[in-house]
PDB file of N, CA and C in Angstrom:
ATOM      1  N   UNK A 140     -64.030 -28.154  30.577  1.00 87.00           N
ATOM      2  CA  UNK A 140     -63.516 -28.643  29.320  1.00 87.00           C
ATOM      3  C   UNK A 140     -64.210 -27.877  28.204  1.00 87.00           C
ATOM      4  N   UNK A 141     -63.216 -27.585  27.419  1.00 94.00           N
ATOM      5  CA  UNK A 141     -63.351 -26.715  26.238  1.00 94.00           C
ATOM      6  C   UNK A 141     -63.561 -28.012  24.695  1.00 94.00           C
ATOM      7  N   UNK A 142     -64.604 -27.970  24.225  1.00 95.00           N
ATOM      8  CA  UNK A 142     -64.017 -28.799  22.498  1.00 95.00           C
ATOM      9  C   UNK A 142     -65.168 -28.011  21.457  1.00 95.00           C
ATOM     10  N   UNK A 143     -63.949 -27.678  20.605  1.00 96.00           N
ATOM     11  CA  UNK A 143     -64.415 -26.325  19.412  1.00 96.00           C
ATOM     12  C   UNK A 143     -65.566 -27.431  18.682  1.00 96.00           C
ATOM     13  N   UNK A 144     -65.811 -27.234  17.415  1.00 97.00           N
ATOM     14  CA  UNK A 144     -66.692 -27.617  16.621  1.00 97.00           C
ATOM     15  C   UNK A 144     -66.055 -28.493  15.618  1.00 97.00           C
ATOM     16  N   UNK A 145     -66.248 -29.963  15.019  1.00 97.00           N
ATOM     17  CA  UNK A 145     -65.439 -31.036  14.187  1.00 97.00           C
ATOM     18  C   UNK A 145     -64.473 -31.202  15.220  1.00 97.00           C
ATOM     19  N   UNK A 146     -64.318 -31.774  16.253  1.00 98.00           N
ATOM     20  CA  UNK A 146     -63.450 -32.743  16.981  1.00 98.00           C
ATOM     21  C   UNK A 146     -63.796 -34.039  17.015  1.00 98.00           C
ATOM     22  N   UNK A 147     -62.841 -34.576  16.095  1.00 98.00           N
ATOM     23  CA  UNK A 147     -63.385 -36.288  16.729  1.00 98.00           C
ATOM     24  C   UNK A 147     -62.549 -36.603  17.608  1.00 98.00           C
ATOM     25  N   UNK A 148     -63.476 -37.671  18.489  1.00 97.00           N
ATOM     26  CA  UNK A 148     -62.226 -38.691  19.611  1.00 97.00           C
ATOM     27  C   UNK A 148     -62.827 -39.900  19.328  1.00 97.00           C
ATOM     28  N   UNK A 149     -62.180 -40.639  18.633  1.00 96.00           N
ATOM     29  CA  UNK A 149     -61.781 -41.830  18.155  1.00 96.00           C
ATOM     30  C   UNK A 149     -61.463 -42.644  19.304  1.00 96.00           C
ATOM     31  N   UNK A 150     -62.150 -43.698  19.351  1.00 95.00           N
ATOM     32  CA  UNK A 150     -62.104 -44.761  20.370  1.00 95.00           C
ATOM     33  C   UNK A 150     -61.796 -46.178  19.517  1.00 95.00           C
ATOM     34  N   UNK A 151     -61.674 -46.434  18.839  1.00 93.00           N
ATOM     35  CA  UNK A 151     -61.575 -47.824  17.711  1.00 93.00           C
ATOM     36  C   UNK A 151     -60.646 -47.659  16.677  1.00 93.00           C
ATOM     37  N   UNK A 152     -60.068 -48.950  16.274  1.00 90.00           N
ATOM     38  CA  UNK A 152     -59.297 -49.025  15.255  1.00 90.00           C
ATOM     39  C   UNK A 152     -59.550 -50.363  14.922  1.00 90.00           C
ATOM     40  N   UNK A 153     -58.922 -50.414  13.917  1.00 87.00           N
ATOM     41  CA  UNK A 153     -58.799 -52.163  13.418  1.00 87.00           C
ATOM     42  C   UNK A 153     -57.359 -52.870  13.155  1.00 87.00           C
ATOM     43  N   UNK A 154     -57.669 -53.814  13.237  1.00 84.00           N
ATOM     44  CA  UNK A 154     -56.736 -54.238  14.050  1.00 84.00           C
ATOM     45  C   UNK A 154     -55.828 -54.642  12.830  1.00 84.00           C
ATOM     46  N   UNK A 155     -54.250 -54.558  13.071  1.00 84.00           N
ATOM     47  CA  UNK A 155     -53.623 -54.399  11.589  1.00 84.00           C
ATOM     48  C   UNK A 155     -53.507 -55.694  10.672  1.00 84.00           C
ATOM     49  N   UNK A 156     -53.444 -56.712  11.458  1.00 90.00           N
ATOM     50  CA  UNK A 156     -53.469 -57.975  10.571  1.00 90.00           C
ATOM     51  C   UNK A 156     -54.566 -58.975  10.665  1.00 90.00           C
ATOM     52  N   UNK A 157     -55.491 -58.460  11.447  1.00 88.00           N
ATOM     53  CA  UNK A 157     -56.865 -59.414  11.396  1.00 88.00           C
ATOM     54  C   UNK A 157     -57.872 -57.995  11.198  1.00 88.00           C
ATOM     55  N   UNK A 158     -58.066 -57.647   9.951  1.00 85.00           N
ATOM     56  CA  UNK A 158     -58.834 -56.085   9.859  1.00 85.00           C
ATOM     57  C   UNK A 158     -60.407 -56.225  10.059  1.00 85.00           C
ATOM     58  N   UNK A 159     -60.843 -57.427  10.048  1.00 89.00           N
ATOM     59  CA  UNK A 159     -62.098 -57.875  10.948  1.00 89.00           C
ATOM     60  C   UNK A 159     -62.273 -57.232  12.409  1.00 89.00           C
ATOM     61  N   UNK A 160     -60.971 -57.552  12.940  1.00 90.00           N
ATOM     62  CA  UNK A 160     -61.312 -57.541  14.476  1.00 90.00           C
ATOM     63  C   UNK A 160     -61.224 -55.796  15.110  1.00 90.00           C
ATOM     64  N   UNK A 161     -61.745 -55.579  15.869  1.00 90.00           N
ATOM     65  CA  UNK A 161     -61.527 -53.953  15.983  1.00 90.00           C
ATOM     66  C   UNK A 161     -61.456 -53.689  17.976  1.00 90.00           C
ATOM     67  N   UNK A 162     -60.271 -53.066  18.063  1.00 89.00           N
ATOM     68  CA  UNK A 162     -59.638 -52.687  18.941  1.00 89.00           C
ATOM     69  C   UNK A 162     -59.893 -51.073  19.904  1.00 89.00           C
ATOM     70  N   UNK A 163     -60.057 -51.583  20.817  1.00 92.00           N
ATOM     71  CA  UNK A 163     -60.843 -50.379  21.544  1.00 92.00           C
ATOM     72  C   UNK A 163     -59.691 -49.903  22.490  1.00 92.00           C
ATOM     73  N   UNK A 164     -59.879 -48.795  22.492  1.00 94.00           N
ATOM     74  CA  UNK A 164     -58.454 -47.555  23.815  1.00 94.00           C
ATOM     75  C   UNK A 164     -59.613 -46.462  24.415  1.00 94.00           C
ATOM     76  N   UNK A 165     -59.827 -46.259  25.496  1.00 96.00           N
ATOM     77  CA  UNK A 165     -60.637 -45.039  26.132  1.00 96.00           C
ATOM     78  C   UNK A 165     -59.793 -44.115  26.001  1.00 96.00           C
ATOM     79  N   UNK A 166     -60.155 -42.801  25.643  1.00 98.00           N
ATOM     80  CA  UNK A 166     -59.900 -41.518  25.698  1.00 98.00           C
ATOM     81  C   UNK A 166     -60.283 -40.982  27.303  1.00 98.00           C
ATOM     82  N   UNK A 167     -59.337 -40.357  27.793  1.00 98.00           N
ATOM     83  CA  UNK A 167     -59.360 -39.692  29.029  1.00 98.00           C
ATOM     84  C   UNK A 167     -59.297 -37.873  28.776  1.00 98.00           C
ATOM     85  N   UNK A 168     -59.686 -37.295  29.187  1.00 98.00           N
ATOM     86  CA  UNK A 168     -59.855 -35.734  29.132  1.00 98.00           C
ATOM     87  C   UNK A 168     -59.867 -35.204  30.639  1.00 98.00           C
ATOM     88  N   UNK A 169     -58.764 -34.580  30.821  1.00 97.00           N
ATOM     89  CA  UNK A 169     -58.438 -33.988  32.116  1.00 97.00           C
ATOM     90  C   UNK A 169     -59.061 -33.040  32.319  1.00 97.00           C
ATOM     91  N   UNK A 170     -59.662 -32.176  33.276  1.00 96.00           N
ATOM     92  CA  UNK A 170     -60.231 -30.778  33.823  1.00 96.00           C
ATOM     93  C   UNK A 170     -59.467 -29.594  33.253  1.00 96.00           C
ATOM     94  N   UNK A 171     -60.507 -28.709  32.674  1.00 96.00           N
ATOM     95  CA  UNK A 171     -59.880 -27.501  32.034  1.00 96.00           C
ATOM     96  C   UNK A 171     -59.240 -27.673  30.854  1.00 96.00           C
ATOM     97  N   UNK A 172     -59.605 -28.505  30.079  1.00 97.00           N
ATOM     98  CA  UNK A 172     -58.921 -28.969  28.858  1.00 97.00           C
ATOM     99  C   UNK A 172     -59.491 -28.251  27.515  1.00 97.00           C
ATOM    100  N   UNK A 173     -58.549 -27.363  26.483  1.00 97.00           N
ATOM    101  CA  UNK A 173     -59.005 -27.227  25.409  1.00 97.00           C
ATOM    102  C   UNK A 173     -58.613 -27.830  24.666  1.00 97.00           C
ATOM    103  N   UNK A 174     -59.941 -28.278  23.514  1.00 98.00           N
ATOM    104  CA  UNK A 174     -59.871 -28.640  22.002  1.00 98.00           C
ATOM    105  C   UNK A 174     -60.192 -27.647  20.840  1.00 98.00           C
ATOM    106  N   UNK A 175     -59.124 -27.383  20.502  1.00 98.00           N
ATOM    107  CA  UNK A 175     -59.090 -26.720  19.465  1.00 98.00           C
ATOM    108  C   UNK A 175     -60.316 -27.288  17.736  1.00 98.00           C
ATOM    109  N   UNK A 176     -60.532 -26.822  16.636  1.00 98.00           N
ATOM    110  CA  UNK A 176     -61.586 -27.268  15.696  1.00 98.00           C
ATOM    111  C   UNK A 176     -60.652 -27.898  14.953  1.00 98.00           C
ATOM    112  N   UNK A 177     -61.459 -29.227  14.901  1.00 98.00           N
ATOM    113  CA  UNK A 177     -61.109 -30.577  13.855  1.00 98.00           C
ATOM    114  C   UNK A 177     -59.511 -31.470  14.460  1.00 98.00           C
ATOM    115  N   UNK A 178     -59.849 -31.027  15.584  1.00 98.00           N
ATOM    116  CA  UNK A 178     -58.684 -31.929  16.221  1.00 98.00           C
ATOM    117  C   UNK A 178     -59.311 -33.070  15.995  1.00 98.00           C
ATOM    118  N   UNK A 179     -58.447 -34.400  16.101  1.00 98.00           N
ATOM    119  CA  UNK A 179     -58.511 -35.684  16.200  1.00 98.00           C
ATOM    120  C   UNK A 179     -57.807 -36.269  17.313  1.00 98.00           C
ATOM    121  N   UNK A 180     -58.570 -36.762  18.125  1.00 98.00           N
ATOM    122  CA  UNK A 180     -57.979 -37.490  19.170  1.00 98.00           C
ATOM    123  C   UNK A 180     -58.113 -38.903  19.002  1.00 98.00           C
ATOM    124  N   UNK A 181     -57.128 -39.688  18.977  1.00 97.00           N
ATOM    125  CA  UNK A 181     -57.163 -40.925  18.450  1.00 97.00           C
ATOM    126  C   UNK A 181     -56.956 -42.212  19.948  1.00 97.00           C
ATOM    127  N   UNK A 182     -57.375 -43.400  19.722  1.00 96.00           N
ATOM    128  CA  UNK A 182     -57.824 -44.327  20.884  1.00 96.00           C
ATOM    129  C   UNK A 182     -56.748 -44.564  21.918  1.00 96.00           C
ATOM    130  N   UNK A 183     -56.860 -44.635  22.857  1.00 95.00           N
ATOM    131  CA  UNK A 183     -55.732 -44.795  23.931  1.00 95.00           C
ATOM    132  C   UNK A 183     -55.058 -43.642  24.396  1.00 95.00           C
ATOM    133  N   UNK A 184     -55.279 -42.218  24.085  1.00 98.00           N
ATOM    134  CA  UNK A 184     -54.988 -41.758  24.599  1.00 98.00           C
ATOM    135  C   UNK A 184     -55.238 -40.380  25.703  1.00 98.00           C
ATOM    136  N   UNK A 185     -54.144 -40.191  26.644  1.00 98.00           N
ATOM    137  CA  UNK A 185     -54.824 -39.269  28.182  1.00 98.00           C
ATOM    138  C   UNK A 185     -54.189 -37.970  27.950  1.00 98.00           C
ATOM    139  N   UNK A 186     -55.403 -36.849  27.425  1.00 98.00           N
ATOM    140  CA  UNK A 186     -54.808 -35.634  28.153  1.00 98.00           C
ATOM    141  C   UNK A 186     -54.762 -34.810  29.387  1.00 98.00           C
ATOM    142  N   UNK A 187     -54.149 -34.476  29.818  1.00 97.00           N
ATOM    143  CA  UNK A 187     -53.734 -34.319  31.212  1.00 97.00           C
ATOM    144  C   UNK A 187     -54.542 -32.986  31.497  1.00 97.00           C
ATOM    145  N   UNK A 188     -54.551 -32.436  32.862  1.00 96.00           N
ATOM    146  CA  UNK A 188     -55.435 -31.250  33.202  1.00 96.00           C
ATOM    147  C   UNK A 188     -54.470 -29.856  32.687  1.00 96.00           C
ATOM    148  N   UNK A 189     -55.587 -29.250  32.211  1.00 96.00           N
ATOM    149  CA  UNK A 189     -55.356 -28.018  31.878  1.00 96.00           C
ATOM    150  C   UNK A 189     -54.185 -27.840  30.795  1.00 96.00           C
ATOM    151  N   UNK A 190     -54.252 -28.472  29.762  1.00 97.00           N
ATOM    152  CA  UNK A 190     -53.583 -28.716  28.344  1.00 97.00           C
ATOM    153  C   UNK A 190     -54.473 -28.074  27.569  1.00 97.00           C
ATOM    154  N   UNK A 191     -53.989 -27.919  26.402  1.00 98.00           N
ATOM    155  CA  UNK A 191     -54.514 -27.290  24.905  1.00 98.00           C
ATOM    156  C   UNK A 191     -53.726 -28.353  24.196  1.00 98.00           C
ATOM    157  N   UNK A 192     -54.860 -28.535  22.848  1.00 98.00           N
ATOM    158  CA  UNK A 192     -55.070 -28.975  21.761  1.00 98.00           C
ATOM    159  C   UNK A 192     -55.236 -28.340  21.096  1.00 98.00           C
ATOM    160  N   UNK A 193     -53.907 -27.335  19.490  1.00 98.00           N
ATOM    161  CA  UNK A 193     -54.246 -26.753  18.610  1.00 98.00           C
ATOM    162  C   UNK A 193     -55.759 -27.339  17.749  1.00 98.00           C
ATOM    163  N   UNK A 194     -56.253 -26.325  17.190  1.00 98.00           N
ATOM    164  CA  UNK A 194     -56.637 -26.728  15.775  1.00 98.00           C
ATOM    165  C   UNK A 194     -56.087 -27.744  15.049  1.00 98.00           C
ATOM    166  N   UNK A 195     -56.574 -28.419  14.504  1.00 98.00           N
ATOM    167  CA  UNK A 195     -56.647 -29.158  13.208  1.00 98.00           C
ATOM    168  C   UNK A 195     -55.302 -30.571  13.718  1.00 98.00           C
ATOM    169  N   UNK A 196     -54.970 -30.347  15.124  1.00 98.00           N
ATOM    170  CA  UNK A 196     -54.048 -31.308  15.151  1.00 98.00           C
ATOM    171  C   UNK A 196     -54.347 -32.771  15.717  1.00 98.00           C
ATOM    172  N   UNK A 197     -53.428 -33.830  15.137  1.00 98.00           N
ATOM    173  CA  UNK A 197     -53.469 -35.449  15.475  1.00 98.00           C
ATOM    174  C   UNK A 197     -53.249 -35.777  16.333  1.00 98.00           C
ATOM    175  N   UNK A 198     -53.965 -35.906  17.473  1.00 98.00           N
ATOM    176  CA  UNK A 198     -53.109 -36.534  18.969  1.00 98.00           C
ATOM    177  C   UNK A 198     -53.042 -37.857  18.762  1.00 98.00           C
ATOM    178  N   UNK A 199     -52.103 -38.405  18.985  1.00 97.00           N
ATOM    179  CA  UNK A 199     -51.908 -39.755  19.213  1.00 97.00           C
ATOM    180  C   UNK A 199     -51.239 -40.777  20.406  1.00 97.00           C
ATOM    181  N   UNK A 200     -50.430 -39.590  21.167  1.00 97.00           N
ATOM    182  CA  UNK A 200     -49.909 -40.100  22.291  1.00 97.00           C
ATOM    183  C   UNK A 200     -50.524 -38.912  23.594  1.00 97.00           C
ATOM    184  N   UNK A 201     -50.015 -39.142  24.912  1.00 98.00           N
ATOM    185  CA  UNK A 201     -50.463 -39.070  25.788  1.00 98.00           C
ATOM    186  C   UNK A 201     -49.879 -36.946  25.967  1.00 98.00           C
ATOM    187  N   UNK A 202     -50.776 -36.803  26.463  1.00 98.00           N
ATOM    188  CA  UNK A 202     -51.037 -34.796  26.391  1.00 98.00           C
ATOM    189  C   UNK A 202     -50.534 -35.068  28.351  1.00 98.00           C
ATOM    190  N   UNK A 203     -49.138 -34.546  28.405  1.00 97.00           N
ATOM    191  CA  UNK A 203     -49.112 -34.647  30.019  1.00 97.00           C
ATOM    192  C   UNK A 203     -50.089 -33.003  30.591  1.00 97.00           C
ATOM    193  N   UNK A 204     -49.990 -32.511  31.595  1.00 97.00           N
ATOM    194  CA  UNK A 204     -50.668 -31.465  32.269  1.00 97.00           C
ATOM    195  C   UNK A 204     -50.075 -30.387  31.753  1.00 97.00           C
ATOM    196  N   UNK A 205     -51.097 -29.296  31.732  1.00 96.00           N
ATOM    197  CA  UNK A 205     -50.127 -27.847  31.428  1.00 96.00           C
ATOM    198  C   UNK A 205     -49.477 -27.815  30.416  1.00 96.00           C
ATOM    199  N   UNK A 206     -49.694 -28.742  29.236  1.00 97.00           N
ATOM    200  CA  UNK A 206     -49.239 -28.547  28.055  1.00 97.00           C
ATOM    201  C   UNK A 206     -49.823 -28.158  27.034  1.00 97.00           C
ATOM    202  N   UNK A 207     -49.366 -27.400  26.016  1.00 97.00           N
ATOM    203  CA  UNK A 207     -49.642 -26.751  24.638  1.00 97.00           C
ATOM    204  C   UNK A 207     -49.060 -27.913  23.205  1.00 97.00           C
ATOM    205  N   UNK A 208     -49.874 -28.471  22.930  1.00 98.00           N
ATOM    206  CA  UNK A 208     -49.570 -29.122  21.627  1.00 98.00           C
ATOM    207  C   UNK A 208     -50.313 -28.818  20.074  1.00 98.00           C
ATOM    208  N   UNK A 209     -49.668 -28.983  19.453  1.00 98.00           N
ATOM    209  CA  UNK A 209     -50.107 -28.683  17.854  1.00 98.00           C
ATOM    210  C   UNK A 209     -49.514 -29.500  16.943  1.00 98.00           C
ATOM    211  N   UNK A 210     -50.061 -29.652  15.879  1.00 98.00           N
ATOM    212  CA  UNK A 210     -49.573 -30.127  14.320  1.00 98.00           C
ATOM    213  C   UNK A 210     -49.763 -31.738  14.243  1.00 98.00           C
ATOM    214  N   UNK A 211     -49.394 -32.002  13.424  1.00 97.00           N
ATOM    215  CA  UNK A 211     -49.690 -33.746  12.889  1.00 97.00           C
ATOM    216  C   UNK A 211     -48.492 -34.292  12.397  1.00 97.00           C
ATOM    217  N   UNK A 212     -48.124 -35.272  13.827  1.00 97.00           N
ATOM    218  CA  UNK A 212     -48.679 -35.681  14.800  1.00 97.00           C
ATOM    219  C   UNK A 212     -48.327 -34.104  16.025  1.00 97.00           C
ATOM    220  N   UNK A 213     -49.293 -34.630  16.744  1.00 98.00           N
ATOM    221  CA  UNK A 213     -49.125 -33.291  17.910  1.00 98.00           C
ATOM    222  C   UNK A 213     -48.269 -33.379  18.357  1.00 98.00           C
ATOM    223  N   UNK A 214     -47.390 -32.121  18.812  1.00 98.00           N
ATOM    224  CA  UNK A 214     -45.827 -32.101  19.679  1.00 98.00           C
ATOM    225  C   UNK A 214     -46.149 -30.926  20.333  1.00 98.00           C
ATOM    226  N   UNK A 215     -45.244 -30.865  21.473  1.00 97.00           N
ATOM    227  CA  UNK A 215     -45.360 -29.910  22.713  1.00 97.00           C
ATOM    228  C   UNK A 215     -44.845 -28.902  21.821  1.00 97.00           C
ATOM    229  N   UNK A 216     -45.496 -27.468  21.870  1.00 96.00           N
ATOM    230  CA  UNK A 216     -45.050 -26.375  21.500  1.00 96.00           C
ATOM    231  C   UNK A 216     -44.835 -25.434  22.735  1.00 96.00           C
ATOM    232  N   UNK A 217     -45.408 -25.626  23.615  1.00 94.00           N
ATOM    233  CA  UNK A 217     -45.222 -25.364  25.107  1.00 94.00           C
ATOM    234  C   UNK A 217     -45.350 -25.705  26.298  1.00 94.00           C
ATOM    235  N   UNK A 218     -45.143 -25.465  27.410  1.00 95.00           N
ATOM    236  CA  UNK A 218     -45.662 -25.235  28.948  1.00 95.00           C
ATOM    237  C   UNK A 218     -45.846 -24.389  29.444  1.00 95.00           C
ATOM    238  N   UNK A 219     -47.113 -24.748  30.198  1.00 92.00           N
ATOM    239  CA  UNK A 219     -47.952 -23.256  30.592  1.00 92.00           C
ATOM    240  C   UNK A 219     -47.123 -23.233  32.303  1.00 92.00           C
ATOM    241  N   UNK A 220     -46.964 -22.757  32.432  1.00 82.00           N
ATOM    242  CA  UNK A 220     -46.290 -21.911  33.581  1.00 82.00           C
ATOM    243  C   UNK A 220     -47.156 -21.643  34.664  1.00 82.00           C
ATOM    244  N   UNK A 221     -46.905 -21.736  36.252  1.00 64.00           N
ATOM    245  CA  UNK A 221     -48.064 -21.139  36.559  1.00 64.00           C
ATOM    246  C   UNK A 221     -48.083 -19.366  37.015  1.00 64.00           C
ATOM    247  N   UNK A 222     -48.806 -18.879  37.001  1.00 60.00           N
ATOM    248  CA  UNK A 222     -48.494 -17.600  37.303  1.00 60.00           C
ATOM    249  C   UNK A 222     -49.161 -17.044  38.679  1.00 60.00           C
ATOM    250  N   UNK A 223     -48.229 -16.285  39.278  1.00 56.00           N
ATOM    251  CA  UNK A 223     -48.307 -16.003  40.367  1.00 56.00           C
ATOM    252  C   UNK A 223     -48.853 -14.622  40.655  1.00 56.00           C
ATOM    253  N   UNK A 224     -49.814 -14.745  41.548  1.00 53.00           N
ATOM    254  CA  UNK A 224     -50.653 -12.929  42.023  1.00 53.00           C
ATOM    255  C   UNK A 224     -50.534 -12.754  43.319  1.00 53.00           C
TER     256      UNK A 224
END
């Protein structure tokens, strides 16, 4: 696992109508995973093995395997393919 420099992973939130109470999601990080700088990974969610995380982008839902995501909120900009020798 790869994570650049200013990545947060956010494990907590509060909760929207009792803003006292605060709500916990584990972050999962699959094998071979890059984080790109000042990503935000936000609570509850799993990125899958061997994905990328642009720069500067919002994850908020789940990163399946072998995927390329970017921007805010993060969206698949690709799939990595596997390549054959």
């Amino acid at each position: 696992m790869r994570i650049a420099l200013n990545v947060s992973l956010i494990t907590n939130n509060h909760n929207m109508y009792e803003r006292d109470i605060l709500t916990i999601g584990d972050i999962h990080i699959g094998k071979n995973v890059w984080i790109g700088a000042g990503a935000v990974i936000l609570p509850g969610v799993n990125i899958g093995e061997n994905a990328v995380v642009g720069a500067g982008s919002i994850v908020a839902k789940d990163i399946d395997p072998n995927t390329v995501v970017a921007g805010n909120p993060a969206e698949v900009i690709k799939v990595i393919g596997c390549r054959k020798i």
